[in-house]
mmCIF file of C-alpha atoms in Angstrom:
data_model
loop_
_atom_site.group_PDB
_atom_site.id
_atom_site.type_symbol
_atom_site.label_atom_id
_atom_site.label_comp_id
_atom_site.label_asym_id
_atom_site.label_seq_id
_atom_site.Cartn_x
_atom_site.Cartn_y
_atom_site.Cartn_z
ATOM 1 C CA MET A 29 -36.370 -35.292 -20.409
ATOM 2 C CA ALA A 30 -38.669 -32.761 -18.734
ATOM 3 C CA ASN A 31 -38.298 -34.468 -15.364
ATOM 4 C CA THR A 32 -34.531 -34.657 -15.809
ATOM 5 C CA LEU A 33 -34.332 -30.943 -16.617
ATOM 6 C CA THR A 34 -36.558 -30.016 -13.689
ATOM 7 C CA ALA A 35 -34.217 -31.827 -11.339
ATOM 8 C CA ILE A 36 -30.969 -30.637 -12.827
ATOM 9 C CA LEU A 37 -31.757 -26.926 -13.458
ATOM 10 C CA PRO A 38 -31.439 -25.772 -9.824
ATOM 11 C CA LYS A 39 -28.225 -27.765 -9.392
ATOM 12 C CA ILE A 40 -26.589 -26.172 -12.425
ATOM 13 C CA LEU A 41 -27.789 -22.723 -11.384
ATOM 14 C CA ALA A 42 -26.571 -23.116 -7.803
ATOM 15 C CA ARG A 43 -23.122 -24.273 -8.927
ATOM 16 C CA GLY A 44 -23.010 -21.479 -11.465
ATOM 17 C CA LEU A 45 -23.675 -18.953 -8.680
ATOM 18 C CA LEU A 46 -20.868 -20.432 -6.571
ATOM 19 C CA THR A 47 -18.468 -19.990 -9.465
ATOM 20 C CA LEU A 48 -19.763 -16.458 -10.045
ATOM 21 C CA ARG A 49 -19.193 -15.650 -6.371
ATOM 22 C CA GLU A 50 -15.578 -16.804 -6.587
ATOM 23 C CA ARG A 51 -14.825 -14.909 -9.810
ATOM 24 C CA ALA A 52 -16.768 -11.677 -9.318
ATOM 25 C CA VAL A 53 -14.698 -9.650 -6.847
ATOM 26 C CA ALA A 54 -16.326 -6.261 -7.447
ATOM 27 C CA PRO A 55 -19.928 -7.102 -6.376
ATOM 28 C CA ARG A 56 -18.647 -8.301 -2.994
ATOM 29 C CA ILE A 57 -16.927 -5.029 -2.164
ATOM 30 C CA VAL A 58 -19.248 -2.286 -3.465
ATOM 31 C CA ASN A 59 -22.699 -1.139 -2.377
ATOM 32 C CA LEU A 60 -25.218 -3.538 -3.893
ATOM 33 C CA ASP A 61 -28.928 -2.808 -4.327
ATOM 34 C CA TYR A 62 -31.198 -5.820 -4.672
ATOM 35 C CA SER A 63 -34.906 -6.458 -5.069
ATOM 36 C CA THR A 64 -36.889 -9.640 -5.574
ATOM 37 C CA GLU A 65 -39.009 -7.970 -8.253
ATOM 38 C CA ALA A 66 -38.183 -8.993 -11.792
ATOM 39 C CA ALA A 67 -37.128 -6.172 -14.094
ATOM 40 C CA MET A 68 -36.293 -5.532 -17.715
ATOM 41 C CA ALA A 69 -33.327 -3.901 -19.432
ATOM 42 C CA GLY A 70 -33.572 -0.100 -19.392
ATOM 43 C CA SER A 71 -35.321 0.177 -16.019
ATOM 44 C CA THR A 72 -33.878 2.712 -13.575
ATOM 45 C CA ILE A 73 -33.291 2.602 -9.834
ATOM 46 C CA ASP A 74 -33.004 5.587 -7.488
ATOM 47 C CA VAL A 75 -30.037 5.442 -5.112
ATOM 48 C CA PRO A 76 -30.178 7.920 -2.168
ATOM 49 C CA ILE A 77 -27.144 10.119 -1.452
ATOM 50 C CA PRO A 78 -27.069 11.388 2.161
ATOM 51 C CA SER A 79 -26.814 15.113 2.915
ATOM 52 C CA ALA A 80 -24.760 16.618 5.732
ATOM 53 C CA VAL A 81 -26.734 17.579 8.841
ATOM 54 C CA ALA A 82 -25.310 20.269 11.154
ATOM 55 C CA ALA A 83 -25.707 20.379 14.933
ATOM 56 C CA THR A 84 -27.643 23.370 16.345
ATOM 57 C CA ASP A 85 -28.124 24.927 19.754
ATOM 58 C CA VAL A 86 -30.931 23.732 22.004
ATOM 59 C CA THR A 87 -33.346 26.397 23.284
ATOM 60 C CA ALA A 88 -35.773 25.294 25.973
ATOM 61 C CA SER A 89 -39.395 26.100 25.157
ATOM 62 C CA ASN A 90 -42.931 25.007 25.907
ATOM 63 C CA THR A 91 -43.340 24.030 22.250
ATOM 64 C CA PRO A 92 -40.990 21.923 20.157
ATOM 65 C CA PRO A 93 -39.357 23.615 17.159
ATOM 66 C CA ALA A 94 -40.665 22.877 13.702
ATOM 67 C CA PRO A 95 -38.480 20.292 11.962
ATOM 68 C CA GLY A 96 -36.341 21.677 9.168
ATOM 69 C CA ASP A 97 -36.550 20.425 5.637
ATOM 70 C CA THR A 98 -34.012 17.817 4.638
ATOM 71 C CA THR A 99 -33.373 17.383 0.951
ATOM 72 C CA MET A 100 -32.304 13.855 0.142
ATOM 73 C CA ASN A 101 -30.306 13.744 -3.048
ATOM 74 C CA THR A 102 -30.701 10.772 -5.340
ATOM 75 C CA THR A 103 -28.931 9.451 -8.380
ATOM 76 C CA GLN A 104 -30.307 7.019 -10.907
ATOM 77 C CA ILE A 105 -28.754 3.766 -11.986
ATOM 78 C CA SER A 106 -29.945 2.358 -15.271
ATOM 79 C CA LEU A 107 -30.251 -1.402 -15.591
ATOM 80 C CA ASN A 108 -28.606 -1.113 -18.979
ATOM 81 C CA LYS A 109 -26.282 -4.108 -18.840
ATOM 82 C CA TRP A 110 -27.972 -7.314 -19.911
ATOM 83 C CA LYS A 111 -25.241 -9.839 -20.500
ATOM 84 C CA LYS A 112 -25.347 -13.479 -21.465
ATOM 85 C CA SER A 113 -22.927 -16.338 -21.785
ATOM 86 C CA THR A 114 -22.250 -18.019 -25.095
ATOM 87 C CA PRO A 115 -24.669 -20.989 -25.288
ATOM 88 C CA PHE A 116 -23.051 -24.264 -24.311
ATOM 89 C CA HIS A 117 -24.007 -27.917 -24.504
ATOM 90 C CA LEU A 118 -23.764 -30.672 -21.903
ATOM 91 C CA THR A 119 -23.234 -34.308 -22.680
ATOM 92 C CA ASP A 120 -25.408 -37.015 -21.156
ATOM 93 C CA LYS A 121 -22.434 -37.971 -18.994
ATOM 94 C CA ASP A 122 -22.145 -34.368 -17.718
ATOM 95 C CA MET A 123 -25.830 -34.284 -16.828
ATOM 96 C CA VAL A 124 -25.687 -37.572 -14.930
ATOM 97 C CA GLU A 125 -22.586 -36.445 -13.055
ATOM 98 C CA LEU A 126 -24.211 -33.121 -12.178
ATOM 99 C CA ASP A 127 -27.265 -34.898 -10.863
ATOM 100 C CA GLU A 128 -25.303 -37.356 -8.720
ATOM 101 C CA ASN A 129 -22.167 -35.456 -7.661
ATOM 102 C CA ARG A 130 -22.825 -32.191 -5.854
ATOM 103 C CA HIS A 131 -19.210 -31.053 -6.311
ATOM 104 C CA PHE A 132 -19.078 -31.582 -10.069
ATOM 105 C CA VAL A 133 -18.941 -28.467 -12.285
ATOM 106 C CA PRO A 134 -18.369 -29.076 -16.028
ATOM 107 C CA MET A 135 -15.747 -26.917 -17.711
ATOM 108 C CA GLN A 136 -18.406 -25.436 -20.002
ATOM 109 C CA ILE A 137 -20.297 -24.020 -17.016
ATOM 110 C CA ASP A 138 -17.116 -22.737 -15.391
ATOM 111 C CA GLU A 139 -16.044 -20.902 -18.551
ATOM 112 C CA ALA A 140 -19.530 -19.484 -19.197
ATOM 113 C CA ILE A 141 -19.643 -18.027 -15.674
ATOM 114 C CA ARG A 142 -16.061 -16.775 -15.863
ATOM 115 C CA GLY A 143 -16.977 -14.586 -18.825
ATOM 116 C CA LEU A 144 -19.972 -13.054 -16.998
ATOM 117 C CA ALA A 145 -17.950 -12.465 -13.814
ATOM 118 C CA ASN A 146 -15.154 -10.758 -15.742
ATOM 119 C CA GLN A 147 -17.719 -8.525 -17.450
ATOM 120 C CA VAL A 148 -19.275 -7.446 -14.139
ATOM 121 C CA ASN A 149 -15.835 -6.692 -12.682
ATOM 122 C CA ASP A 150 -14.837 -4.717 -15.779
ATOM 123 C CA ASP A 151 -18.037 -2.653 -15.671
ATOM 124 C CA VAL A 152 -17.662 -1.787 -11.969
ATOM 125 C CA PHE A 153 -13.998 -0.815 -12.196
ATOM 126 C CA GLY A 154 -14.674 0.953 -15.502
ATOM 127 C CA GLU A 155 -16.518 3.663 -13.522
ATOM 128 C CA TYR A 156 -13.159 5.008 -12.305
ATOM 129 C CA LYS A 157 -13.086 7.953 -14.736
ATOM 130 C CA ASN A 158 -14.789 10.333 -12.305
ATOM 131 C CA VAL A 159 -12.408 9.444 -9.459
ATOM 132 C CA TYR A 160 -10.180 12.486 -9.047
ATOM 133 C CA ASN A 161 -8.163 12.018 -5.837
ATOM 134 C CA CYS A 162 -4.772 10.355 -6.250
ATOM 135 C CA ALA A 163 -2.521 8.844 -3.596
ATOM 136 C CA GLU A 164 1.004 10.021 -4.322
ATOM 137 C CA ILE A 165 4.109 7.900 -3.954
ATOM 138 C CA PRO A 166 7.662 8.856 -2.953
ATOM 139 C CA SER A 167 9.528 10.395 -5.873
ATOM 140 C CA SER A 168 12.177 7.684 -5.601
ATOM 141 C CA GLY A 169 9.723 4.831 -5.235
ATOM 142 C CA SER A 170 7.267 2.822 -7.289
ATOM 143 C CA ILE A 171 3.772 1.452 -6.811
ATOM 144 C CA PHE A 172 3.403 0.331 -3.167
ATOM 145 C CA SER A 173 7.175 0.581 -2.651
ATOM 146 C CA ASP A 174 6.316 1.274 0.974
ATOM 147 C CA VAL A 175 3.134 1.704 2.989
ATOM 148 C CA SER A 176 3.052 5.500 2.543
ATOM 149 C CA GLN A 177 0.825 5.315 -0.540
ATOM 150 C CA ILE A 178 -1.704 3.237 1.374
ATOM 151 C CA THR A 179 -1.657 5.605 4.345
ATOM 152 C CA HIS A 180 -1.978 8.588 1.954
ATOM 153 C CA ALA A 181 -5.096 7.018 0.440
ATOM 154 C CA ARG A 182 -6.383 6.577 3.977
ATOM 155 C CA ARG A 183 -5.737 10.264 4.721
ATOM 156 C CA LEU A 184 -7.585 11.351 1.584
ATOM 157 C CA LEU A 185 -10.637 9.270 2.518
ATOM 158 C CA ASN A 186 -10.497 10.617 6.071
ATOM 159 C CA SER A 187 -10.494 14.169 4.703
ATOM 160 C CA GLU A 188 -13.705 13.356 2.813
ATOM 161 C CA ASN A 189 -15.322 12.049 6.034
ATOM 162 C CA ALA A 190 -15.530 8.500 4.731
ATOM 163 C CA SER A 191 -16.714 6.050 7.355
ATOM 164 C CA PRO A 192 -13.768 4.049 8.762
ATOM 165 C CA ASP A 193 -15.476 0.728 8.100
ATOM 166 C CA ASN A 194 -16.127 -0.949 4.724
ATOM 167 C CA ARG A 195 -12.979 0.437 3.098
ATOM 168 C CA ARG A 196 -11.368 -1.543 0.287
ATOM 169 C CA LEU A 197 -8.138 -1.366 -1.682
ATOM 170 C CA VAL A 198 -8.090 -3.255 -4.980
ATOM 171 C CA SER A 199 -4.874 -3.587 -6.972
ATOM 172 C CA ASN A 200 -3.828 -5.526 -10.027
ATOM 173 C CA PHE A 201 -1.494 -8.489 -9.600
ATOM 174 C CA VAL A 202 1.619 -6.291 -9.916
ATOM 175 C CA GLY A 203 0.380 -4.178 -7.012
ATOM 176 C CA GLU A 204 -0.420 -7.301 -5.010
ATOM 177 C CA ASP A 205 3.096 -8.602 -5.630
ATOM 178 C CA ALA A 206 4.553 -5.314 -4.365
ATOM 179 C CA MET A 207 2.435 -5.394 -1.207
ATOM 180 C CA LEU A 208 3.394 -9.006 -0.479
ATOM 181 C CA ASN A 209 6.974 -7.759 -0.257
ATOM 182 C CA LEU A 210 6.195 -4.999 2.275
ATOM 183 C CA SER A 211 7.165 -5.916 5.804
ATOM 184 C CA GLY A 212 4.575 -3.459 7.091
ATOM 185 C CA ILE A 213 1.923 -5.773 5.618
ATOM 186 C CA THR A 214 3.439 -9.239 6.011
ATOM 187 C CA ALA A 215 5.875 -9.214 8.960
ATOM 188 C CA PHE A 216 4.447 -10.767 12.106
ATOM 189 C CA ASN A 217 6.479 -8.510 14.405
ATOM 190 C CA GLU A 218 4.995 -5.433 12.669
ATOM 191 C CA VAL A 219 1.344 -6.409 12.159
ATOM 192 C CA GLY A 220 0.975 -8.798 15.109
ATOM 193 C CA GLY A 221 -1.684 -11.396 15.810
ATOM 194 C CA ALA A 222 -2.514 -14.583 13.936
ATOM 195 C CA SER A 223 -3.461 -12.577 10.848
ATOM 196 C CA GLY A 224 0.168 -11.536 10.522
ATOM 197 C CA ASP A 225 1.024 -15.006 9.257
ATOM 198 C CA ALA A 226 -1.668 -15.066 6.557
ATOM 199 C CA PRO A 227 0.105 -13.088 3.784
ATOM 200 C CA ARG A 228 3.184 -15.301 3.981
ATOM 201 C CA ILE A 229 1.286 -18.590 4.262
ATOM 202 C CA SER A 230 -1.751 -18.137 2.004
ATOM 203 C CA GLY A 231 -1.151 -14.829 0.215
ATOM 204 C CA GLU A 232 -4.327 -13.428 1.789
ATOM 205 C CA PHE A 233 -3.921 -9.945 3.258
ATOM 206 C CA GLY A 234 -6.989 -9.441 5.400
ATOM 207 C CA ASN A 235 -7.324 -5.886 6.724
ATOM 208 C CA ARG A 236 -4.368 -3.492 6.746
ATOM 209 C CA PHE A 237 -4.420 0.202 7.670
ATOM 210 C CA GLY A 238 -8.216 0.083 7.689
ATOM 211 C CA PHE A 239 -8.516 -1.415 4.193
ATOM 212 C CA ASP A 240 -9.659 -4.872 3.154
ATOM 213 C CA LEU A 241 -7.055 -5.673 0.493
ATOM 214 C CA PHE A 242 -8.009 -7.449 -2.739
ATOM 215 C CA ALA A 243 -6.258 -8.284 -6.003
ATOM 216 C CA ASP A 244 -8.044 -8.437 -9.348
ATOM 217 C CA ASP A 245 -6.606 -8.107 -12.830
ATOM 218 C CA SER A 246 -9.790 -6.359 -13.994
ATOM 219 C CA VAL A 247 -8.357 -3.169 -12.479
ATOM 220 C CA PRO A 248 -8.224 -0.842 -15.528
ATOM 221 C CA TYR A 249 -5.283 0.946 -17.088
ATOM 222 C CA HIS A 250 -5.891 4.596 -17.950
ATOM 223 C CA THR A 251 -4.105 5.939 -21.023
ATOM 224 C CA THR A 252 -3.833 9.666 -21.496
ATOM 225 C CA THR A 253 -2.671 11.147 -24.776
ATOM 226 C CA ALA A 254 -2.246 14.644 -23.326
ATOM 227 C CA THR A 255 1.237 16.144 -23.599
ATOM 228 C CA GLY A 256 2.754 19.589 -23.289
ATOM 229 C CA THR A 257 2.830 22.165 -20.477
ATOM 230 C CA PRO A 258 -0.820 23.221 -20.114
ATOM 231 C CA LEU A 259 -1.765 26.492 -18.426
ATOM 232 C CA ILE A 260 -5.002 28.212 -17.460
ATOM 233 C CA ASP A 261 -5.832 30.491 -20.400
ATOM 234 C CA ASN A 262 -8.317 33.088 -19.250
ATOM 235 C CA GLY A 263 -7.397 36.747 -18.766
ATOM 236 C CA SER A 264 -8.953 37.060 -15.315
ATOM 237 C CA GLY A 265 -8.494 33.464 -14.120
ATOM 238 C CA TYR A 266 -11.365 31.535 -12.542
ATOM 239 C CA SER A 267 -13.295 31.803 -9.293
ATOM 240 C CA ALA A 268 -13.784 28.982 -6.810
ATOM 241 C CA GLY A 269 -16.505 26.603 -7.962
ATOM 242 C CA ALA A 270 -15.842 26.967 -11.698
ATOM 243 C CA THR A 271 -16.342 23.694 -13.537
ATOM 244 C CA ALA A 272 -15.610 24.916 -17.079
ATOM 245 C CA ILE A 273 -12.083 26.131 -17.805
ATOM 246 C CA HIS A 274 -10.071 26.992 -20.902
ATOM 247 C CA ALA A 275 -6.443 25.937 -21.147
ATOM 248 C CA ASP A 276 -3.613 26.198 -23.644
ATOM 249 C CA GLY A 277 -0.156 24.687 -23.998
ATOM 250 C CA PHE A 278 -1.246 21.166 -24.882
ATOM 251 C CA THR A 279 0.544 19.377 -27.701
ATOM 252 C CA ALA A 280 -2.081 16.598 -27.773
ATOM 253 C CA THR A 281 -5.675 16.554 -26.616
ATOM 254 C CA PRO A 282 -6.601 15.266 -23.139
ATOM 255 C CA VAL A 283 -9.316 12.641 -22.748
ATOM 256 C CA VAL A 284 -12.196 12.042 -20.351
ATOM 257 C CA GLY A 285 -10.863 10.376 -17.205
ATOM 258 C CA ASP A 286 -7.576 12.295 -17.216
ATOM 259 C CA VAL A 287 -6.620 13.858 -13.897
ATOM 260 C CA ILE A 288 -5.000 17.250 -13.393
ATOM 261 C CA LYS A 289 -3.330 18.620 -10.293
ATOM 262 C CA ILE A 290 -3.503 22.314 -9.367
ATOM 263 C CA GLU A 291 -1.288 23.707 -6.628
ATOM 264 C CA HIS A 292 -3.617 26.196 -4.964
ATOM 265 C CA GLY A 293 -1.330 26.868 -2.008
ATOM 266 C CA GLY A 294 -2.409 28.327 1.308
ATOM 267 C CA SER A 295 -4.994 26.473 3.358
ATOM 268 C CA THR A 296 -6.478 24.844 0.233
ATOM 269 C CA GLY A 297 -3.266 23.067 -0.732
ATOM 270 C CA ASP A 298 -2.941 20.850 -3.789
ATOM 271 C CA LYS A 299 -6.103 19.486 -5.368
ATOM 272 C CA PHE A 300 -6.817 16.896 -8.041
ATOM 273 C CA TYR A 301 -9.571 17.227 -10.654
ATOM 274 C CA THR A 302 -10.875 14.702 -13.136
ATOM 275 C CA ILE A 303 -11.687 15.812 -16.674
ATOM 276 C CA THR A 304 -15.305 14.907 -17.438
ATOM 277 C CA ALA A 305 -15.633 16.541 -20.876
ATOM 278 C CA VAL A 306 -13.275 17.818 -23.591
ATOM 279 C CA SER A 307 -14.231 20.071 -26.502
ATOM 280 C CA GLY A 308 -12.872 22.541 -29.028
ATOM 281 C CA TYR A 309 -9.277 21.351 -29.145
ATOM 282 C CA SER A 310 -7.270 23.448 -31.594
ATOM 283 C CA SER A 311 -3.534 24.113 -31.702
ATOM 284 C CA GLY A 312 -3.081 23.387 -28.011
ATOM 285 C CA ASP A 313 -6.157 25.283 -26.801
ATOM 286 C CA VAL A 314 -9.039 23.291 -25.320
ATOM 287 C CA ASP A 315 -12.175 23.668 -23.225
ATOM 288 C CA LEU A 316 -12.356 21.342 -20.229
ATOM 289 C CA THR A 317 -15.082 20.414 -17.793
ATOM 290 C CA ILE A 318 -13.578 19.389 -14.468
ATOM 291 C CA ASN A 319 -14.883 17.889 -11.241
ATOM 292 C CA ASN A 320 -13.732 17.675 -7.658
ATOM 293 C CA GLY A 321 -16.744 16.426 -5.706
ATOM 294 C CA GLY A 322 -15.382 17.632 -2.381
ATOM 295 C CA SER A 323 -15.023 21.272 -3.393
ATOM 296 C CA VAL A 324 -17.418 24.141 -4.038
ATOM 297 C CA ASN A 325 -20.153 22.906 -6.412
ATOM 298 C CA GLY A 326 -17.819 20.140 -7.505
ATOM 299 C CA GLY A 327 -15.568 22.646 -9.308
ATOM 300 C CA LEU A 328 -12.389 24.523 -8.402
ATOM 301 C CA ALA A 329 -11.634 24.355 -4.690
ATOM 302 C CA ALA A 330 -10.191 27.873 -4.812
ATOM 303 C CA ALA A 331 -9.695 30.683 -7.303
ATOM 304 C CA VAL A 332 -6.905 30.267 -9.870
ATOM 305 C CA ALA A 333 -5.058 32.987 -11.762
ATOM 306 C CA ASP A 334 -4.393 33.153 -15.473
ATOM 307 C CA ASN A 335 -1.386 31.082 -16.612
ATOM 308 C CA LYS A 336 -1.612 28.783 -13.598
ATOM 309 C CA ALA A 337 0.050 25.439 -14.387
ATOM 310 C CA LEU A 338 -2.071 22.309 -14.814
ATOM 311 C CA LYS A 339 -0.024 19.232 -13.996
ATOM 312 C CA MET A 340 -1.235 16.125 -15.828
ATOM 313 C CA VAL A 341 -1.255 12.723 -14.149
ATOM 314 C CA PRO A 342 0.328 10.404 -16.759
ATOM 315 C CA SER A 343 -0.979 7.057 -17.953
ATOM 316 C CA HIS A 344 -1.359 4.712 -14.992
ATOM 317 C CA GLN A 345 -2.771 1.523 -13.578
ATOM 318 C CA VAL A 346 -5.893 2.569 -11.683
ATOM 319 C CA ASN A 347 -5.528 0.694 -8.414
ATOM 320 C CA LEU A 348 -8.434 1.895 -6.278
ATOM 321 C CA ALA A 349 -8.830 2.628 -2.571
ATOM 322 C CA PHE A 350 -12.457 3.380 -1.739
ATOM 323 C CA HIS A 351 -15.322 3.151 0.673
ATOM 324 C CA ARG A 352 -18.005 0.667 -0.330
ATOM 325 C CA ASP A 353 -20.560 3.463 -0.861
ATOM 326 C CA ALA A 354 -18.488 5.072 -3.635
ATOM 327 C CA PHE A 355 -19.860 2.566 -6.150
ATOM 328 C CA ALA A 356 -23.429 1.318 -6.448
ATOM 329 C CA LEU A 357 -24.286 -1.907 -8.232
ATOM 330 C CA ALA A 358 -27.940 -2.694 -8.878
ATOM 331 C CA THR A 359 -29.120 -6.087 -10.047
ATOM 332 C CA ARG A 360 -32.550 -7.541 -10.677
ATOM 333 C CA PRO A 361 -33.701 -11.098 -11.337
ATOM 334 C CA LEU A 362 -34.890 -11.768 -14.853
ATOM 335 C CA LEU A 363 -38.241 -13.367 -15.582
ATOM 336 C CA ALA A 364 -38.323 -17.090 -14.817
ATOM 337 C CA GLN A 365 -40.725 -19.884 -15.624
ATOM 338 C CA THR A 366 -43.756 -19.972 -13.307
ATOM 339 C CA ASP A 367 -47.124 -21.640 -13.146
ATOM 340 C CA GLU A 368 -48.575 -18.640 -14.973
ATOM 341 C CA TYR A 369 -45.733 -18.359 -17.479
ATOM 342 C CA ASP A 370 -44.530 -21.468 -19.279
ATOM 343 C CA GLY A 371 -41.355 -19.985 -20.737
ATOM 344 C CA LEU A 372 -42.524 -20.316 -24.342
ATOM 345 C CA ASN A 373 -41.164 -23.861 -24.603
ATOM 346 C CA SER A 374 -37.973 -22.908 -22.737
ATOM 347 C CA ASN A 375 -37.035 -24.046 -19.255
ATOM 348 C CA MET A 376 -35.973 -20.987 -17.228
ATOM 349 C CA MET A 377 -34.984 -20.519 -13.609
ATOM 350 C CA SER A 378 -33.552 -17.518 -11.691
ATOM 351 C CA MET A 379 -31.574 -17.626 -8.459
ATOM 352 C CA THR A 380 -29.880 -14.960 -6.326
ATOM 353 C CA ASP A 381 -26.564 -15.442 -4.571
ATOM 354 C CA PRO A 382 -26.896 -14.273 -0.936
ATOM 355 C CA VAL A 383 -23.202 -13.278 -0.761
ATOM 356 C CA THR A 384 -22.719 -11.169 -3.891
ATOM 357 C CA GLY A 385 -26.412 -10.313 -4.363
ATOM 358 C CA LEU A 386 -26.117 -11.113 -8.076
ATOM 359 C CA SER A 387 -29.128 -12.702 -9.746
ATOM 360 C CA LEU A 388 -28.425 -15.265 -12.426
ATOM 361 C CA ARG A 389 -30.873 -16.875 -14.844
ATOM 362 C CA LEU A 390 -30.406 -20.201 -16.586
ATOM 363 C CA GLU A 391 -32.351 -20.887 -19.778
ATOM 364 C CA VAL A 392 -32.505 -24.236 -21.545
ATOM 365 C CA ASN A 393 -33.676 -24.543 -25.155
ATOM 366 C CA ARG A 394 -34.267 -27.703 -27.101
ATOM 367 C CA GLN A 395 -32.817 -27.280 -30.589
ATOM 368 C CA TYR A 396 -32.492 -29.698 -33.451
ATOM 369 C CA LYS A 397 -30.957 -32.836 -31.977
ATOM 370 C CA GLN A 398 -29.310 -30.886 -29.150
ATOM 371 C CA VAL A 399 -30.038 -28.878 -26.001
ATOM 372 C CA ALA A 400 -28.527 -25.408 -25.525
ATOM 373 C CA TRP A 401 -27.846 -23.965 -22.058
ATOM 374 C CA GLU A 402 -27.329 -20.260 -21.443
ATOM 375 C CA PHE A 403 -26.824 -17.958 -18.434
ATOM 376 C CA ASP A 404 -27.814 -14.283 -18.418
ATOM 377 C CA ILE A 405 -27.730 -11.446 -15.896
ATOM 378 C CA LEU A 406 -29.225 -7.931 -15.653
ATOM 379 C CA TYR A 407 -27.498 -5.148 -13.735
ATOM 380 C CA GLY A 408 -26.371 -1.532 -13.701
ATOM 381 C CA VAL A 409 -23.427 0.187 -12.044
ATOM 382 C CA LYS A 410 -22.440 3.766 -11.249
ATOM 383 C CA LEU A 411 -19.832 5.729 -9.323
ATOM 384 C CA VAL A 412 -22.259 7.651 -7.108
ATOM 385 C CA ARG A 413 -19.853 9.260 -4.601
ATOM 386 C CA PRO A 414 -16.499 9.951 -6.296
ATOM 387 C CA GLU A 415 -15.155 11.712 -3.215
ATOM 388 C CA LEU A 416 -15.066 8.321 -1.463
ATOM 389 C CA ALA A 417 -12.541 6.815 -3.900
ATOM 390 C CA VAL A 418 -8.830 7.343 -4.552
ATOM 391 C CA ARG A 419 -6.578 6.263 -7.407
ATOM 392 C CA CYS A 420 -3.314 4.637 -6.281
ATOM 393 C CA VAL A 421 -1.139 5.149 -9.342
ATOM 394 C CA ASP A 422 2.289 3.949 -10.334
ATOM 395 C CA ALA A 423 5.875 5.109 -10.646
ATOM 396 C CA ALA A 424 5.700 7.682 -13.461
ATOM 397 C CA PHE A 425 3.286 9.716 -11.346
ATOM 398 C CA ALA A 426 5.596 11.343 -8.813
ATOM 399 C CA ALA A 427 8.222 12.523 -11.275
ATOM 400 C CA THR A 428 5.614 14.226 -13.449
ATOM 401 C CA LEU A 429 3.895 16.064 -10.607
ATOM 402 C CA SER A 430 6.910 17.039 -8.531
#
């Protein structure tokens, strides 16, 4: 049995990783940190955030100028997600087939991996709550009723100086269906080249308007309970940069992840802010902490007067347009059986997928009259640069904010 397990473990693990690669969309399209060092749940990883560097005049001299200090910002990702599959069992027939047929993947393995992949996707997309920018749609339209919402998302990323490469747009299947009906995405005479045939033949978009387009039903739905006609409630208003504001006029409390729009006017224009904290709700009055990462100190982009209207983005499907660096996913291999470590009577092996970067461990335990197989994975995820992401929301949006 030991020899059989030794031979079959890497085959099961490799096929499990292939299934994980197919199911886990999010790890393939976000910034992934990987190390070969084994880690444990609760460890943290520092992710660097680049700072802007300005150009300066050159002054000729016989001595070079002293280099200026550059402060590199960092954010920490906690490896706080240690997930496992429900243990499954393989029949003798399954094990023989696995050993002899390199294409064979038992349904138990496929379902075990599907659950892990769905969890990783959910956790990545679940970081959306600090994404504040929203791509608006025509007031008479619906989600992706034309290409203007996609080009608006592109404009918002351009305004945040997002690099033009490594941009993604992920929608749910309803959004994908809408885009498959847009001639600006599918018509050969409009998009040109061999890739123009792909959406009609295979349903695969490729790159459009600078975005790699993906569909995944893990894209979250944000529900806001906030109602009413909220206004800034502070006698003197607030200065640019304020992150804590008081508002009244609500008939139900807002929740973290809600987005508000403030029409600043002038050169500032309209800005979106995500609500990161809510406290003290009473009879329509509430204290809010807001964030707009592209503005002064992440707060208000410009001063606002008392009684300024706060327009609430309603409940919406959070289809996301983003640069890869908006999200960071860190994964580490879990401890495996080695010559120095015998696995405490378990057979354990770890393997890392070179495409997604995800590290998967397979553990085999002999129980009473049966053998249990189990996959587990250790990772952490964080939205590290919210300014590089945009929500593409659906039809109720335009009417509410117009």
